[in-house]
XYZ file of C-alpha atoms in Angstrom:
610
model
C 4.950 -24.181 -49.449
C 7.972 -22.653 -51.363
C 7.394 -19.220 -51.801
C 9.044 -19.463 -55.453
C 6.538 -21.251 -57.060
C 3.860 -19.036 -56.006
C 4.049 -17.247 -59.153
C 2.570 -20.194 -60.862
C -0.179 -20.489 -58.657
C -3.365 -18.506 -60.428
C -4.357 -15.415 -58.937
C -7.808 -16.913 -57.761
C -6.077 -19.232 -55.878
C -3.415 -17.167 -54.388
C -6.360 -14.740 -52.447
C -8.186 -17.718 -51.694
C -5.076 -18.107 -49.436
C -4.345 -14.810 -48.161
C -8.028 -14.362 -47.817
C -7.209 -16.151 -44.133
C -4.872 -14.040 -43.014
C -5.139 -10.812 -40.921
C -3.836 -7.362 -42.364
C -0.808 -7.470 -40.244
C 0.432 -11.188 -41.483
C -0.959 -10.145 -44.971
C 1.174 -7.128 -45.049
C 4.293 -8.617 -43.095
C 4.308 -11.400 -46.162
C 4.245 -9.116 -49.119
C 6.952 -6.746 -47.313
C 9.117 -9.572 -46.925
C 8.803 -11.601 -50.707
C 9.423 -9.092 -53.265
C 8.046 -11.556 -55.816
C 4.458 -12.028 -54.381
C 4.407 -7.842 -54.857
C 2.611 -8.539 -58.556
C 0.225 -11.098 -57.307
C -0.264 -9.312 -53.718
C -1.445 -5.717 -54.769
C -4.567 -6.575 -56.153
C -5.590 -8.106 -53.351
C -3.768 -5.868 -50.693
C -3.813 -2.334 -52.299
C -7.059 -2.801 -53.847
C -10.115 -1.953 -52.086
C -9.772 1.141 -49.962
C -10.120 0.172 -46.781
C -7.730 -2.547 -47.091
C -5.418 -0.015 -48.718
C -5.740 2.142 -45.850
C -4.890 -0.703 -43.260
C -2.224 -1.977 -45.084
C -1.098 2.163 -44.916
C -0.980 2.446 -41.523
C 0.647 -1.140 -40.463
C 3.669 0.364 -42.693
C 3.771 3.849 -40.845
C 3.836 1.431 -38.074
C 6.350 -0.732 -38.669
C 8.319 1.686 -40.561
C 7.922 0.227 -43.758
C 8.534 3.091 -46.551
C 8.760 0.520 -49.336
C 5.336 -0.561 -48.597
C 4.114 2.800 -47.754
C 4.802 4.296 -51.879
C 3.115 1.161 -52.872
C -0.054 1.928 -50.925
C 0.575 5.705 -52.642
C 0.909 4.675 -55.789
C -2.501 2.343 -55.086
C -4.444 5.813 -54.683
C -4.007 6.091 -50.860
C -3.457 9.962 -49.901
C -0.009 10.479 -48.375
C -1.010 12.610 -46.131
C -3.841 11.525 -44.096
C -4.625 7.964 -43.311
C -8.132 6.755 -42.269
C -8.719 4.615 -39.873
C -12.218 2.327 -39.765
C -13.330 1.579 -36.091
C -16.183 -0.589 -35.511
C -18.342 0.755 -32.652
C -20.603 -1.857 -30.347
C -24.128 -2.035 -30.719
C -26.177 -0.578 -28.225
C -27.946 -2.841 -25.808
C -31.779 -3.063 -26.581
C -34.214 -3.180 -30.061
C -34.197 -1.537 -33.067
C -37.076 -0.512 -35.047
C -37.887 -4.029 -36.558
C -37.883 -5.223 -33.112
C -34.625 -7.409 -33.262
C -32.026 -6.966 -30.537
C -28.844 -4.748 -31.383
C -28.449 -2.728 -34.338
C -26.309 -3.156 -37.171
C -22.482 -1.875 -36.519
C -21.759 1.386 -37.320
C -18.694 2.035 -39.600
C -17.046 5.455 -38.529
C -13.886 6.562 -40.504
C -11.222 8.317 -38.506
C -8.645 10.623 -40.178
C -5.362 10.597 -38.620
C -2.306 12.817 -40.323
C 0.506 10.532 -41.166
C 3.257 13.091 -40.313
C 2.053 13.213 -36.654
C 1.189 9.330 -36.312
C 5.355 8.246 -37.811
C 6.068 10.735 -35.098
C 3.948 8.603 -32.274
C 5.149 5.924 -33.844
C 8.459 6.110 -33.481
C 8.738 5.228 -37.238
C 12.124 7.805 -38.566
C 11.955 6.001 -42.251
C 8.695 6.694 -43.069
C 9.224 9.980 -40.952
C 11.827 10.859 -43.542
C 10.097 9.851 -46.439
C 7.054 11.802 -45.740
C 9.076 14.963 -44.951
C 10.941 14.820 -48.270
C 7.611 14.763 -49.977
C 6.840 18.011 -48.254
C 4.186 16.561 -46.172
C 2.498 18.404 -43.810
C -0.258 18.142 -41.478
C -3.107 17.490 -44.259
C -5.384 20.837 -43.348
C -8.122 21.609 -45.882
C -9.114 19.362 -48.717
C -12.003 16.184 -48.969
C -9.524 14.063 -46.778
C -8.114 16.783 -44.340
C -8.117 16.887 -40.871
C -10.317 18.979 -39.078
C -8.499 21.436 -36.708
C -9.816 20.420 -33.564
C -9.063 16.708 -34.248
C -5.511 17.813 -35.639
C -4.620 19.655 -32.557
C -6.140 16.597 -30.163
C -3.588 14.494 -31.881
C -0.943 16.843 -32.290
C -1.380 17.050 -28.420
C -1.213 13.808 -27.660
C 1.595 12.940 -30.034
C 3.709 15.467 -27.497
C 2.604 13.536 -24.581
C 4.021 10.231 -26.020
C 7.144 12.123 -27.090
C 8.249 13.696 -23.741
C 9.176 10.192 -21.738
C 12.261 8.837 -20.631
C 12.156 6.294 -23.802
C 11.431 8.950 -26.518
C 13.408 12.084 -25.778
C 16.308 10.996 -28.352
C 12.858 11.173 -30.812
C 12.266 14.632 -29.791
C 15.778 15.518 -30.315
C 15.401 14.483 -33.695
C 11.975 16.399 -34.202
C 13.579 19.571 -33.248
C 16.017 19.346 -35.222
C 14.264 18.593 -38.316
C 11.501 21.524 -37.525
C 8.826 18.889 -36.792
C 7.909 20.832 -33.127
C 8.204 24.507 -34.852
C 5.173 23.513 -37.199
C 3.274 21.546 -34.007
C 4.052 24.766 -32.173
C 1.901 26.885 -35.228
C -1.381 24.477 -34.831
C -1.735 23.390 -31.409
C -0.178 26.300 -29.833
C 3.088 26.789 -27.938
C 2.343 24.870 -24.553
C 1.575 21.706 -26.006
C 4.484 21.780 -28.390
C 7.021 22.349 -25.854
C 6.203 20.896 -22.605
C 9.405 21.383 -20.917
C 7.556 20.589 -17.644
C 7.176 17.197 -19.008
C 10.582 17.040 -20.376
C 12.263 17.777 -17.254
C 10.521 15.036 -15.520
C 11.024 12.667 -17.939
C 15.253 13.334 -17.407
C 15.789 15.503 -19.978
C 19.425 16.901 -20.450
C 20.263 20.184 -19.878
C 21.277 20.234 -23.873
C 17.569 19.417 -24.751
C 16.075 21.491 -22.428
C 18.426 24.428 -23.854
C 16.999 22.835 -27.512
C 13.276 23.566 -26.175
C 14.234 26.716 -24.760
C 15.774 28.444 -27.804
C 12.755 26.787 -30.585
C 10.669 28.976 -28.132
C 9.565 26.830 -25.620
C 7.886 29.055 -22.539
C 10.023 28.845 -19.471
C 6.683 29.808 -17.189
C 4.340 27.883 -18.646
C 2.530 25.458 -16.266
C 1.803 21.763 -17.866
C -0.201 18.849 -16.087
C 1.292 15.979 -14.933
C -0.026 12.915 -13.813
C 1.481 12.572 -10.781
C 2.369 16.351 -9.369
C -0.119 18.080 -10.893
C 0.037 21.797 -12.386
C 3.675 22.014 -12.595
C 6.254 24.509 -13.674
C 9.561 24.224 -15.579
C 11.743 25.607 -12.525
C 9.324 23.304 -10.024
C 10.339 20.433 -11.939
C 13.362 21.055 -11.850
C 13.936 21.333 -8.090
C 11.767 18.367 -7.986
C 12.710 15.650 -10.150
C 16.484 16.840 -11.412
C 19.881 18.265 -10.572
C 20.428 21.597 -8.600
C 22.185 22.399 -12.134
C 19.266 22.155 -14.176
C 17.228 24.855 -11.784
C 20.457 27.462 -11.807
C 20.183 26.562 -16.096
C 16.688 27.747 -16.151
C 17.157 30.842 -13.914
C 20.121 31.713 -16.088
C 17.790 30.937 -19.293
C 15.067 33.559 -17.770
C 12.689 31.641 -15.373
C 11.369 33.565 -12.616
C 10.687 32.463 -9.029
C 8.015 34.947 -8.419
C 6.856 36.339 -11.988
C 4.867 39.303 -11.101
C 1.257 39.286 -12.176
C 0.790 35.675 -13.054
C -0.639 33.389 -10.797
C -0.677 29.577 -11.705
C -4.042 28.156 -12.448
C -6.172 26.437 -10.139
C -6.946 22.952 -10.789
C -10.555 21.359 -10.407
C -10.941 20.172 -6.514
C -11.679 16.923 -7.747
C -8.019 16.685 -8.520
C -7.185 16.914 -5.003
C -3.131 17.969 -5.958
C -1.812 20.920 -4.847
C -0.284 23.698 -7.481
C 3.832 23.088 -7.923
C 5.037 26.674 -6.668
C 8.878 26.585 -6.906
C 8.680 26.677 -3.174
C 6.087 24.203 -2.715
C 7.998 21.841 -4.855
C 11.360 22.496 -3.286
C 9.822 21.560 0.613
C 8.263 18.197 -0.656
C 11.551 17.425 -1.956
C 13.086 18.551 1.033
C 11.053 16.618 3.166
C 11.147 13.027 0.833
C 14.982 13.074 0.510
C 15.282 12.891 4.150
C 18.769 14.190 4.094
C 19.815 17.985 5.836
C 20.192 19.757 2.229
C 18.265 22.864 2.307
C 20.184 24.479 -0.590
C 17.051 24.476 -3.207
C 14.821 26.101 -0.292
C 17.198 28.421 0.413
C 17.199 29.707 -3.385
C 13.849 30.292 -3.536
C 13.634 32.206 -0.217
C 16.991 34.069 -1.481
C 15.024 35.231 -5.072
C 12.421 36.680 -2.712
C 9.507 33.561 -2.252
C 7.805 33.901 1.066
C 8.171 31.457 3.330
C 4.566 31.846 4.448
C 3.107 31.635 0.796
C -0.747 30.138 0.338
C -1.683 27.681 -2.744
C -4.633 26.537 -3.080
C -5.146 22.630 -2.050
C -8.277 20.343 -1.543
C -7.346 18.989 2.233
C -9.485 15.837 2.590
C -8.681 13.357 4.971
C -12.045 11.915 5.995
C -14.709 12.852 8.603
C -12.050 14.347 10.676
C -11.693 17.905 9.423
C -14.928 19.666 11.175
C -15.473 21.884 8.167
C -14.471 21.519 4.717
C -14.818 24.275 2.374
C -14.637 23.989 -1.409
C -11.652 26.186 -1.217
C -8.839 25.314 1.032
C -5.310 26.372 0.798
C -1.499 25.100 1.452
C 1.512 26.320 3.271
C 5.315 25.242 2.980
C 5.146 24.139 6.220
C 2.219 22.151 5.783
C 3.389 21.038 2.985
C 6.665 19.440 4.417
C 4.976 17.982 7.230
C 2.257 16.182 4.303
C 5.610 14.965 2.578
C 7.348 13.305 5.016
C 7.807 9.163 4.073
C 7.781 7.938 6.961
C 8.738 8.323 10.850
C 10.684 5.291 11.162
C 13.578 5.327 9.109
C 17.005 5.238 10.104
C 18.646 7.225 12.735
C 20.146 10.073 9.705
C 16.898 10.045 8.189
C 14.902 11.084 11.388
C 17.852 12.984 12.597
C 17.346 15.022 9.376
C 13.954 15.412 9.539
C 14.339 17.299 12.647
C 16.818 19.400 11.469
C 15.004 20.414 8.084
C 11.927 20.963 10.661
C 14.242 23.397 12.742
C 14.998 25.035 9.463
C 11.854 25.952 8.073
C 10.498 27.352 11.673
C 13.940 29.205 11.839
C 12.998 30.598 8.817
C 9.754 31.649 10.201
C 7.611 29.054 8.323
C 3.986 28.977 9.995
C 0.315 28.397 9.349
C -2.377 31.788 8.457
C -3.122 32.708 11.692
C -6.842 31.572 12.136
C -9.399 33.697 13.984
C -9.608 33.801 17.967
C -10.744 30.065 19.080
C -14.159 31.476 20.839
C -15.382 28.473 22.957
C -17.803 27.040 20.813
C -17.332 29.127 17.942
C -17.654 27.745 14.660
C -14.327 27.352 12.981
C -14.778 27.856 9.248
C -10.662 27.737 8.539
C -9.413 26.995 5.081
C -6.270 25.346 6.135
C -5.761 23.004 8.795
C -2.899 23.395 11.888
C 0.579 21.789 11.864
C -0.947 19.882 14.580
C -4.125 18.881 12.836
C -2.266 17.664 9.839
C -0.194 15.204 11.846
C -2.359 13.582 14.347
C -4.773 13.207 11.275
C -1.767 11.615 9.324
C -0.373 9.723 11.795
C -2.833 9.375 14.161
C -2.860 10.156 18.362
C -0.903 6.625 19.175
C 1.635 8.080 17.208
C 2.411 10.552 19.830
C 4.170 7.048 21.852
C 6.758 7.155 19.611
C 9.576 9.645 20.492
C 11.025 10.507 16.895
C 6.857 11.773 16.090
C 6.796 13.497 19.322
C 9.973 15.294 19.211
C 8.776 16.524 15.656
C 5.426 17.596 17.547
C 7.303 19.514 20.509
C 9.169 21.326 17.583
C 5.729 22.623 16.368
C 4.268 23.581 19.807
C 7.892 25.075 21.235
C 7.396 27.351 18.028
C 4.110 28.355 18.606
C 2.551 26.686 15.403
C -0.320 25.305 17.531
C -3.173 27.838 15.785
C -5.570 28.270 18.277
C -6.308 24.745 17.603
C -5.906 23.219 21.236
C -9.495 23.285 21.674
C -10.228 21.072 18.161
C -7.156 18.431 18.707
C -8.376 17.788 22.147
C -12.195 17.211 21.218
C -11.612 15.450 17.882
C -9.715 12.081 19.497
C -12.102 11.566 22.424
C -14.074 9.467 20.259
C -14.288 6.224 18.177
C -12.655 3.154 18.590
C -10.191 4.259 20.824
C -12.741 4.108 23.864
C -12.798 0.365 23.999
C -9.955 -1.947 24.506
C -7.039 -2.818 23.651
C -7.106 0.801 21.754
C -7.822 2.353 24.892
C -4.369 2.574 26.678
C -2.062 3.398 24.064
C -4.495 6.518 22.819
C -4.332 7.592 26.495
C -0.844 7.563 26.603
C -0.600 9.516 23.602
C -3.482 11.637 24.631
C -1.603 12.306 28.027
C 1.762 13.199 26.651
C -0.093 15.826 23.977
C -1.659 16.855 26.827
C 1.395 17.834 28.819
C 3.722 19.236 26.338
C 0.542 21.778 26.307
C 0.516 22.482 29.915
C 4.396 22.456 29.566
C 3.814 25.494 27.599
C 4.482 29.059 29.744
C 1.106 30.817 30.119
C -1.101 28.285 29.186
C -3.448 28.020 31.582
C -5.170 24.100 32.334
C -8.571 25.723 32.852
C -8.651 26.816 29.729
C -7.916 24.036 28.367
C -10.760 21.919 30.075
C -12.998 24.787 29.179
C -12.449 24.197 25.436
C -12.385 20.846 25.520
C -15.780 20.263 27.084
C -17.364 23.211 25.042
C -16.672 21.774 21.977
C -17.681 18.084 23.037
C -20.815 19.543 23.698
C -21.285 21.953 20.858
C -19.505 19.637 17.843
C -21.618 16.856 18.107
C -19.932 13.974 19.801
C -21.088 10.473 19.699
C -21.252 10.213 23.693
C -19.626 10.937 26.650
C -16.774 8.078 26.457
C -13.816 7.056 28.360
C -11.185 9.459 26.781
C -13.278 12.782 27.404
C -13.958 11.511 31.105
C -10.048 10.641 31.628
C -9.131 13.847 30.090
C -11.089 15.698 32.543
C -10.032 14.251 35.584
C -6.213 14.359 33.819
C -6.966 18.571 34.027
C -8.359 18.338 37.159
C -5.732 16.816 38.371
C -2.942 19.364 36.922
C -5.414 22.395 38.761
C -7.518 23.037 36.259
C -10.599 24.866 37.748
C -13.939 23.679 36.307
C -15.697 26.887 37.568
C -13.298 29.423 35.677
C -14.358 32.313 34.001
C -11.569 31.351 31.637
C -13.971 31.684 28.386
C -13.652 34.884 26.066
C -17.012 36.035 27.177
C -15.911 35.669 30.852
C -18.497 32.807 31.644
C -17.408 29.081 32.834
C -18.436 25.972 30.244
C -20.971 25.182 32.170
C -22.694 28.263 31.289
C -21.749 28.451 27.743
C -23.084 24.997 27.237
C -26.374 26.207 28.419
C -26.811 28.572 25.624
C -28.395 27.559 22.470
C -26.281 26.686 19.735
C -27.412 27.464 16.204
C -25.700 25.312 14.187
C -24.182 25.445 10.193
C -26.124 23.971 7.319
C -26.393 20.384 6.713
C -24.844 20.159 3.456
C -21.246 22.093 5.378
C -21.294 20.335 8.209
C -22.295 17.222 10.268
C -23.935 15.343 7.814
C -27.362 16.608 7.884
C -27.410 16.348 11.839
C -29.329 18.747 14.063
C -28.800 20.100 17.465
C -32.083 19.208 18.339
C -32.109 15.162 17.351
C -32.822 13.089 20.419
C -28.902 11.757 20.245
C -27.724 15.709 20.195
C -29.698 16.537 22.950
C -28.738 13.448 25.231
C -25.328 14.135 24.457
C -25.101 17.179 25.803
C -27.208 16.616 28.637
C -24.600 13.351 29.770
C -21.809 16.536 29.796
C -23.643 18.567 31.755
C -24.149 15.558 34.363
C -20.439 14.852 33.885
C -19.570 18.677 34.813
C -21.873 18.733 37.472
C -20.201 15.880 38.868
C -16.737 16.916 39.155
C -18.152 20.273 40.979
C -19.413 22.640 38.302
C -21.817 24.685 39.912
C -24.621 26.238 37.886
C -25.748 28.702 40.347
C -22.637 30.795 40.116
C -23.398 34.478 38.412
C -21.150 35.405 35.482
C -22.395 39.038 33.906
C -25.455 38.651 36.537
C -26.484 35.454 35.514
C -26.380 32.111 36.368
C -26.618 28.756 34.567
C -30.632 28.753 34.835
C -30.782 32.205 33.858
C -28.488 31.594 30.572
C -30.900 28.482 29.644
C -34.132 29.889 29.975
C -33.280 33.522 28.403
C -34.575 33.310 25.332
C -37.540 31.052 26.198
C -40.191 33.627 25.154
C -39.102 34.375 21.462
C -37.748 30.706 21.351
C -39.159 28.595 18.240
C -40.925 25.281 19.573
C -37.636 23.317 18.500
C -35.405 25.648 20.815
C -38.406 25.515 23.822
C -38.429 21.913 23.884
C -34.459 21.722 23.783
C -34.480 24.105 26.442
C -36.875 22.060 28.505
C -34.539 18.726 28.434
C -30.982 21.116 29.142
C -33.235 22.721 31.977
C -34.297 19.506 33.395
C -30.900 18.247 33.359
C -29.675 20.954 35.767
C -31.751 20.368 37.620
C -31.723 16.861 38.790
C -27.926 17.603 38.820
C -28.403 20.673 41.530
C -30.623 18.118 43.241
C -27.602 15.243 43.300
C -25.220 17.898 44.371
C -27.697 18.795 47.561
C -28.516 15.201 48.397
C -24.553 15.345 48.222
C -23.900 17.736 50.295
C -26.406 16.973 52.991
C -24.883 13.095 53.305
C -21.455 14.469 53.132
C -20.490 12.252 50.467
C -19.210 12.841 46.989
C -21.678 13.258 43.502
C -19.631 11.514 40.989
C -21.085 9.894 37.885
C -19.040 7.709 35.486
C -16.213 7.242 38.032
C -16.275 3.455 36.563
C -15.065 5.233 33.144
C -12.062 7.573 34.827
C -9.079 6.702 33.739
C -6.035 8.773 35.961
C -3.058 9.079 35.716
């Protein structure tokens, strides 16, 4: 059909024929023949609704021809409403029929923000020559709260890599000063964002002198709570960081600590520092220059920031509140350990550097034997084997970064924990068996390489907490790992616990345990599996020549168990019954022993030696 002889056609006819067509098509064919404009308002322009449609497919398509004609059709230029059709709800209404009838809900939207979103700079300019503002007040305003939710989200379109010649333009113009007056300054200047996005260090100065805050802390969706100067070390140039500091931003700004985001969140806050390690750590190249300007305006190396550490059943306790380091935060950054022969060669180095520095973990409290450990950040060590897990430890670029850690004394008091944790699981059963051993073994020896640590000690802790942190069973790993100490001269009868008492006798004290909803998964230490747990390690000790009649503090192993048999709850007299009878069919399979001359050992069949 020739679109000149339309005009002959009679009206009736004509929106018969555009009665098919959808708003979009409608409106694209009267914005491109300017002939069908007499024949197409009526039909177009006429009802609201349509009118209102037909409004906001010109804002956007940037159509300011088609825009004045909606106007001049009644439409108000400064607020366009949009009709959404919400889905009925599943089940009856009143009459009994199923569904209800859809809902019509009008939604104002102010046409100065939406040409903005829109990316629409005719209709942009149109509406600002006409002095348009943001529509407040009046019986087709916008309400506040749904102004600044737009105005908000308008900004977050804005500030991406596409749009930041837009926001140029919107600064220029004033657009951003009058966001800044109803939504507030943070979300009209979200340099954060900016930065990220690749802004230039001529925009950023833009944002800086409209009165954009150089500490103010924006969210991102994938770092988190993040400053200006943490983006900057981040995601741009060493330039743009020295352009901020120069501009005012602060390193440490005294008094003002950056907010806390929800634990469900599980992202760490961006500290300048923080930020300026993970890069450190991704680059994988030996250039320590942004780390060294933070610690040279006065960060600390050993600064906390609170972080939700949550990697599985692993971690023994979990508070709600847990908290970051820079080291631990490097070590969490790191790729991967197999790159190329620079990249691992400069992981080491920018390892060295931080523990030069003096970068290290809080200091937890002393590892009692036992002892629950209630710590809010987790080791060097911990973090590692968790990430990487203990087979990692065969590969010699992973273990020279773990010999870095224990040479500088980052270890935490967390022997004890490392040792227990990976005698369990899968790796008890082959093929997993032999290359968590080796792993195991070589862990094991850099510790023993250590001046002053003594082996009985470490067999102490590591059957004390098997038997107090609620193993699954008495498996091939623990059983290697004793005869491994054994071995290297460890003495199973050492007083080498804080309280002066061997781990025989500390495992024959009761054990009350944390809550269920801390710890353990609502598991008690008097459940059948507990209890034959810990009797299996006490055969196991008494085995390789732990003797429970030795006196520590004037008592021995009987003595310890049955102590508090009088005030004991039924629970605690029953457990104390099953430890008790234990020891002593053990004392009786070390006599029998003894009189044949032969050797007591149980689960020999699961030893694995070195």
């Amino acid at each position: 059909m020739c679109f000149g002889t339309i005009e002959t056609i009679p009206v009736e006819v004509f929106e018969n024929i555009t009665s098919y067509l959808s708003i979009g098509d409608e409106a694209r064919l009267y914005a491109t023949c300017r002939r069908l404009h007499i024949h197409g308002a009526p039909l177009l322009l006429g009802p609201f609704e349509r009118n209102q449609r037909a409004m906001l497919w010109a804002i956007s398509h940037d159509d300011p021809a088609l825009l004045r004609r909606c106007t001049r059709a009644g439409a108000p230029l400064d607020v366009v409403v949009v009709f959404k059709t919400k889905k009925p709800d599943p089940g009856v209404n009143r009459r009994g029929e199923a569904g209800r009838p859809r809902v019509r809900s009008p939604k104002r939207l102010s046409t100065l923000a939406l040409a903005a979103r829109r990316h629409s700079p005719h209709v942009f300019e149109h509406l600002v020559a006409r002095g348009v503002g943001f529509g407040l007040g009046g019986p087709t305003g916008v309400s506040l709260a749904a102004l600044r939710r737009q105005l908000r989200r308008l900004m977050q379109k804005l500030v991406s890599p596409a749009r930041l010649g837009t926001l140029r333009e919107l600064i220029e113009c004033g657009f951003v000063a009058e966001v800044a007056t109803h939504a507030g300054r943070d979300a009209a200047w979200p340099l954060s964002r900016a930065i990220v996005a690749g802004a230039s260090e001529d925009l950023v100065r833009r944002l800086v002198d409209a009165g954009a805050d150089l500490h103010a802390v924006h969210e991102h969706r994938r770092f988190g709570s993040i400053a200006p100067l943490s983006a900057a070390i981040l995601t741009s140039t060493p330039n743009m960081a020295r352009l901020l500091v120069r501009l005012g931003a602060s390193y440490e700004e005294p008094g003002v600590a950056l907010p806390l985001r929800p634990p469900a969140e599980r992202r760490p806050t961006r500290h300048p520092l923080f930020a300026a390690v993970q890069r450190l750590a991704q680059s994988q190249a030996h250039d320590t220059s942004a780390v060294e300007d933070c610690l040279a305006h006065g960060c600390s190396i050993n600064r906390t920031e609170p972080r939700v550490w949550d990697r599985g059943f692993n971690w023994d306790w979990r508070p709600r509140q847990q908290y970051s380091t820079p080291l631990l935060e490097f070590l969490d950054a790191i790729p991967s350990m197999s790159g190329t022969t620079a990249q691992r060669h400069a992981t080491l180095q920018n390892l060295a550097f931080l523990l030069s520095r003096g970068a290290r973990t809080p200091p937890l409290a002393p590892d009692l034997p036992g002892a629950i450990v209630q710590t809010t950040t987790p080791s060097s060590l911990e973090l590692l084997i968790d990430r990487w897990q203990v087979e990692a430890l065969n590969d010699d670029h992973f273990f020279r970064v773990v010999t870095l850690i224990v040479d500088a004394g980052c270890m935490d008091g967390a022997m004890g924990r490392i040792m227990r944790r990976y005698c369990r699981g899968v790796r008890n059963r082959d093929p997993y068996f032999a290359p968590a051993w080796r792993g195991w073994r070589r862990l094991i020896d850099l510790f023993l390489a250590r001046p002053g640590v003594d082996p009985s000690a470490l067999l102490l802790h590591l059957l004390v907490d098997s038997g107090t942190k609620e193993m699954a069973a008495v498996e091939r790993l623990l059983v290697a790992a004793v005869d491994y100490l054994l071995a290297r001269g460890a003495d199973i009868n050492a007083p080498a616990s804080p309280l002066g008492t061997s781990a025989l006798h500390t495992l024959c004290t009761v054990y009350q345990h944390p809550t269920p909803d801390t710890m353990w998964w609502h598991r008690s230490p008097y459940q059948e599996s507990v209890v034959r747990h810990r009797c299996d390690l006490l055969h196991l000790m008494m085995s390789r020549g732990a003797d429970p009649l030795l006196r520590f503090r004037g008592r021995n192993a009987p003595m310890e168990l049955i102590q508090y048999l009088k005030v004991a709850d039924p629970s605690t007299r029953a457990w104390i019954k099953k430890v008790g009878r234990t020891l002593c069919e053990g004392m009786a399979a070390q006599r029998i022993a003894r009189a044949n001359r032969t050797e007591y050992v149980r689960d020999k069949e699961t030893s694995f030696s070195a």
